[in-house]
């Protein structure tokens, strides 16, 4: 095995396997905690004795967004070895390339964790609905709790919009995930807090930039309001939608090299 080769599937597998074996207790606790906390959050949103509202996919959507913050937090604490100098040195000395280290954490923190998140949320929604239904029946209430379905959830998130707009909304979540993953590498201690602050700062700067341009091109703009000149550039695609799509695609293409080369810098 050439330790200085750029990429090896075997080394990637061994690195990922080693990470899982070393941290399986933490991962299991995280999964169990996600099951418990997720089911409690969903159950508390459902009608029991005091609430008379119909629980539909809109309520599931709000709960899904709350739980999605937990997934973002898990992604934001990738590369946990970087929390101290000793563990950082040990991790960087592992016999694997920078690309393999980057992809290993990507598989665990984004690919596998996202798949488990969707599975856990679906199971939590099922058990929470069953528990809430039993409580409703006990007290003789007839409030309806709609079964959870991912196709309805996606429809509720995107609405009756064209395919391109749905793609833009999906790209928004993907871009935020990549941001949390890559920017985290730039911080050591309190990485999650610093990464979250960076995300809020970046989004705030975007809003501020919109407001500044609105004041420049539309002098009648007041305060932090901003105006957009919306028009069609393609069939069923506006200039704002096309701009957002381009921005999110470019952000992913920029964030991946940013994270990789920062990791490579640490490796050197």
XYZ file of C-alpha atoms in Angstrom:
268
model
C 0.000 0.000 0.000
C 1.439 3.338 -1.009
C 0.829 5.682 1.880
C 1.460 8.743 -0.270
C -1.035 7.895 -3.037
C -3.851 10.339 -3.605
C -6.820 8.035 -3.061
C -7.563 4.418 -2.233
C -10.996 2.905 -1.689
C -9.502 0.395 0.719
C -7.915 3.098 2.878
C -11.139 5.095 2.783
C -13.050 2.037 3.942
C -10.546 1.276 6.698
C -10.525 4.903 7.890
C -14.324 5.066 7.986
C -14.529 1.671 9.681
C -11.916 2.718 12.233
C -13.844 5.904 13.039
C -17.085 3.980 13.540
C -15.436 1.333 15.722
C -13.725 3.932 17.906
C -16.782 6.133 18.293
C -19.636 3.640 18.029
C -20.784 4.352 21.583
C -21.098 8.077 20.836
C -22.898 7.365 17.577
C -25.291 4.924 19.261
C -26.036 7.430 22.007
C -26.651 10.077 19.358
C -29.042 7.788 17.480
C -30.898 6.813 20.657
C -31.034 10.448 21.733
C -32.374 11.434 18.311
C -35.105 8.778 18.598
C -36.156 9.937 22.053
C -35.927 13.691 21.525
C -37.512 13.511 18.077
C -40.477 11.464 19.259
C -41.018 13.809 22.223
C -40.890 16.901 20.003
C -43.367 15.417 17.519
C -45.677 14.125 20.255
C -45.767 17.494 22.021
C -46.909 19.123 18.779
C -49.811 16.716 18.390
C -53.308 17.321 19.821
C -54.179 15.519 23.049
C -56.742 16.758 25.574
C -56.157 20.504 25.275
C -55.779 21.021 21.555
C -58.596 20.786 19.040
C -56.771 21.565 15.813
C -56.454 19.063 13.005
C -52.835 17.826 12.850
C -51.836 17.742 9.203
C -48.695 17.780 7.088
C -48.125 21.473 7.859
C -47.596 20.617 11.533
C -45.226 17.809 10.541
C -43.314 20.284 8.377
C -42.715 22.688 11.249
C -41.556 19.808 13.467
C -39.333 18.497 10.666
C -37.622 21.888 10.396
C -37.004 21.910 14.151
C -35.463 18.421 14.055
C -33.420 19.407 11.003
C -31.489 21.765 13.277
C -30.269 18.688 15.149
C -28.947 17.178 11.928
C -27.205 20.462 11.164
C -25.602 20.415 14.613
C -24.298 16.877 14.024
C -22.818 17.946 10.689
C -21.366 21.039 12.347
C -19.311 18.933 14.786
C -17.568 16.919 12.088
C -13.855 16.259 12.550
C -14.228 16.034 16.365
C -10.501 15.289 16.645
C -9.787 18.948 15.877
C -11.128 20.003 19.270
C -7.679 19.613 20.865
C -4.070 19.742 19.670
C -3.258 16.220 20.853
C -6.179 14.547 19.100
C -5.589 16.718 16.021
C -2.020 15.487 15.698
C -3.090 11.873 16.190
C -5.785 12.211 13.550
C -3.539 13.922 11.006
C -0.908 11.193 11.440
C -3.323 8.460 10.391
C -2.046 6.630 7.265
C -4.534 8.111 4.827
C -4.579 10.983 2.381
C -6.311 14.332 2.866
C -9.005 13.384 0.369
C -9.726 10.162 2.229
C -10.047 11.994 5.556
C -12.347 14.553 3.940
C -14.538 11.907 2.291
C -14.625 9.687 5.384
C -16.171 12.396 7.532
C -18.412 13.374 4.628
C -19.802 9.840 4.452
C -20.411 9.652 8.200
C -21.603 13.199 8.895
C -23.640 13.898 5.767
C -24.480 10.770 3.767
C -25.086 8.211 6.541
C -26.401 10.709 9.106
C -28.871 12.220 6.626
C -30.187 8.786 5.696
C -30.572 7.870 9.376
C -32.224 11.216 10.087
C -34.971 10.586 7.526
C -35.484 7.062 8.847
C -35.561 8.161 12.502
C -37.980 11.004 11.831
C -40.347 8.673 9.977
C -40.284 6.157 12.854
C -40.697 8.922 15.451
C -43.669 10.349 13.560
C -45.296 6.899 13.490
C -44.819 6.177 17.195
C -45.783 9.718 18.239
C -48.990 9.456 16.195
C -49.838 6.098 17.761
C -49.210 7.449 21.269
C -51.232 10.609 20.669
C -54.079 8.590 19.151
C -54.231 6.383 22.252
C -54.438 9.479 24.465
C -57.189 10.960 22.297
C -59.188 7.745 22.425
C -58.757 7.547 26.198
C -60.371 10.956 26.673
C -62.973 10.430 23.960
C -61.595 13.051 21.580
C -61.964 12.632 17.832
C -59.289 15.024 16.557
C -57.689 13.694 13.411
C -53.933 13.173 13.174
C -52.824 12.767 9.590
C -50.274 9.989 8.897
C -46.805 11.216 8.015
C -45.617 10.941 4.425
C -42.396 12.305 2.907
C -43.975 13.033 -0.462
C -46.561 15.272 1.223
C -43.828 16.858 3.324
C -41.785 17.749 0.248
C -44.906 19.087 -1.461
C -45.672 21.250 1.573
C -42.106 22.613 1.656
C -42.138 23.511 -2.028
C -45.836 24.103 -2.637
C -47.474 24.284 -6.044
C -44.336 25.551 -7.673
C -42.494 24.597 -10.819
C -39.804 21.935 -10.774
C -37.039 24.519 -11.004
C -38.215 26.270 -7.829
C -38.335 22.936 -5.995
C -34.765 22.292 -7.084
C -33.737 25.716 -5.756
C -35.331 25.002 -2.363
C -33.590 21.617 -2.203
C -30.278 23.232 -3.135
C -30.747 25.684 -0.262
C -30.707 22.895 2.320
C -27.809 21.138 0.586
C -25.754 24.347 0.534
C -26.341 24.947 4.253
C -25.214 21.383 4.979
C -22.027 21.838 2.967
C -21.390 25.157 4.686
C -21.660 23.592 8.143
C -19.386 20.737 7.101
C -16.613 22.673 5.362
C -16.424 25.842 7.451
C -16.179 23.773 10.621
C -12.646 22.739 9.564
C -11.519 26.352 10.047
C -12.260 26.239 13.780
C -10.926 24.165 16.654
C -12.608 24.777 20.007
C -16.307 25.654 20.088
C -16.436 24.812 16.393
C -20.207 24.373 16.271
C -20.871 27.742 17.893
C -18.393 29.519 15.641
C -19.742 27.783 12.541
C -23.320 28.749 13.449
C -22.250 32.352 14.009
C -20.492 32.301 10.632
C -23.659 31.044 8.929
C -25.840 33.715 10.570
C -23.259 36.383 9.705
C -23.112 35.247 6.083
C -26.897 35.267 5.723
C -27.135 38.667 7.434
C -24.554 40.095 5.068
C -26.605 38.786 2.144
C -29.726 40.562 3.415
C -27.695 43.726 4.034
C -26.307 43.577 0.500
C -29.831 43.346 -0.909
C -30.852 46.369 1.150
C -27.817 48.394 -0.018
C -28.460 47.631 -3.688
C -32.139 48.497 -3.222
C -31.180 51.906 -1.811
C -28.789 52.455 -4.730
C -31.169 51.479 -7.557
C -34.431 52.418 -5.823
C -33.843 55.607 -3.771
C -37.373 55.452 -2.353
C -36.432 52.322 -0.368
C -36.678 52.802 3.392
C -34.691 51.122 6.154
C -33.780 47.467 5.610
C -36.477 46.942 2.986
C -35.352 45.762 -0.413
C -36.987 45.652 -3.812
C -36.537 43.072 -6.529
C -37.174 43.583 -10.213
C -38.590 40.167 -11.084
C -38.941 39.065 -14.711
C -38.861 35.867 -16.728
C -35.501 34.795 -18.153
C -36.546 31.293 -19.231
C -39.877 29.540 -19.496
C -41.368 29.407 -15.959
C -38.032 30.608 -14.486
C -37.576 34.128 -13.091
C -34.293 35.992 -12.765
C -34.376 35.647 -8.954
C -34.884 31.885 -9.132
C -32.097 31.519 -11.675
C -29.799 33.717 -9.569
C -30.482 31.684 -6.409
C -29.875 28.426 -8.261
C -26.579 29.714 -9.651
C -25.501 31.056 -6.263
C -26.208 27.772 -4.461
C -24.442 25.717 -7.136
C -21.409 27.987 -6.967
C -21.444 27.918 -3.165
C -21.211 24.119 -3.197
C -18.403 24.205 -5.755
C -16.572 26.762 -3.585
C -17.249 25.222 -0.172
C -15.908 21.783 -1.088
C -12.442 23.062 -2.139
C -12.392 25.474 0.837
C -12.873 22.635 3.277
C -10.543 20.272 1.451
C -7.625 22.691 1.123
C -7.995 23.833 4.742
C -7.761 20.183 5.782
C -4.780 19.757 3.485
C -3.171 22.790 5.135
C -3.642 21.167 8.550
C -2.222 17.928 7.161
C 0.903 19.721 6.021
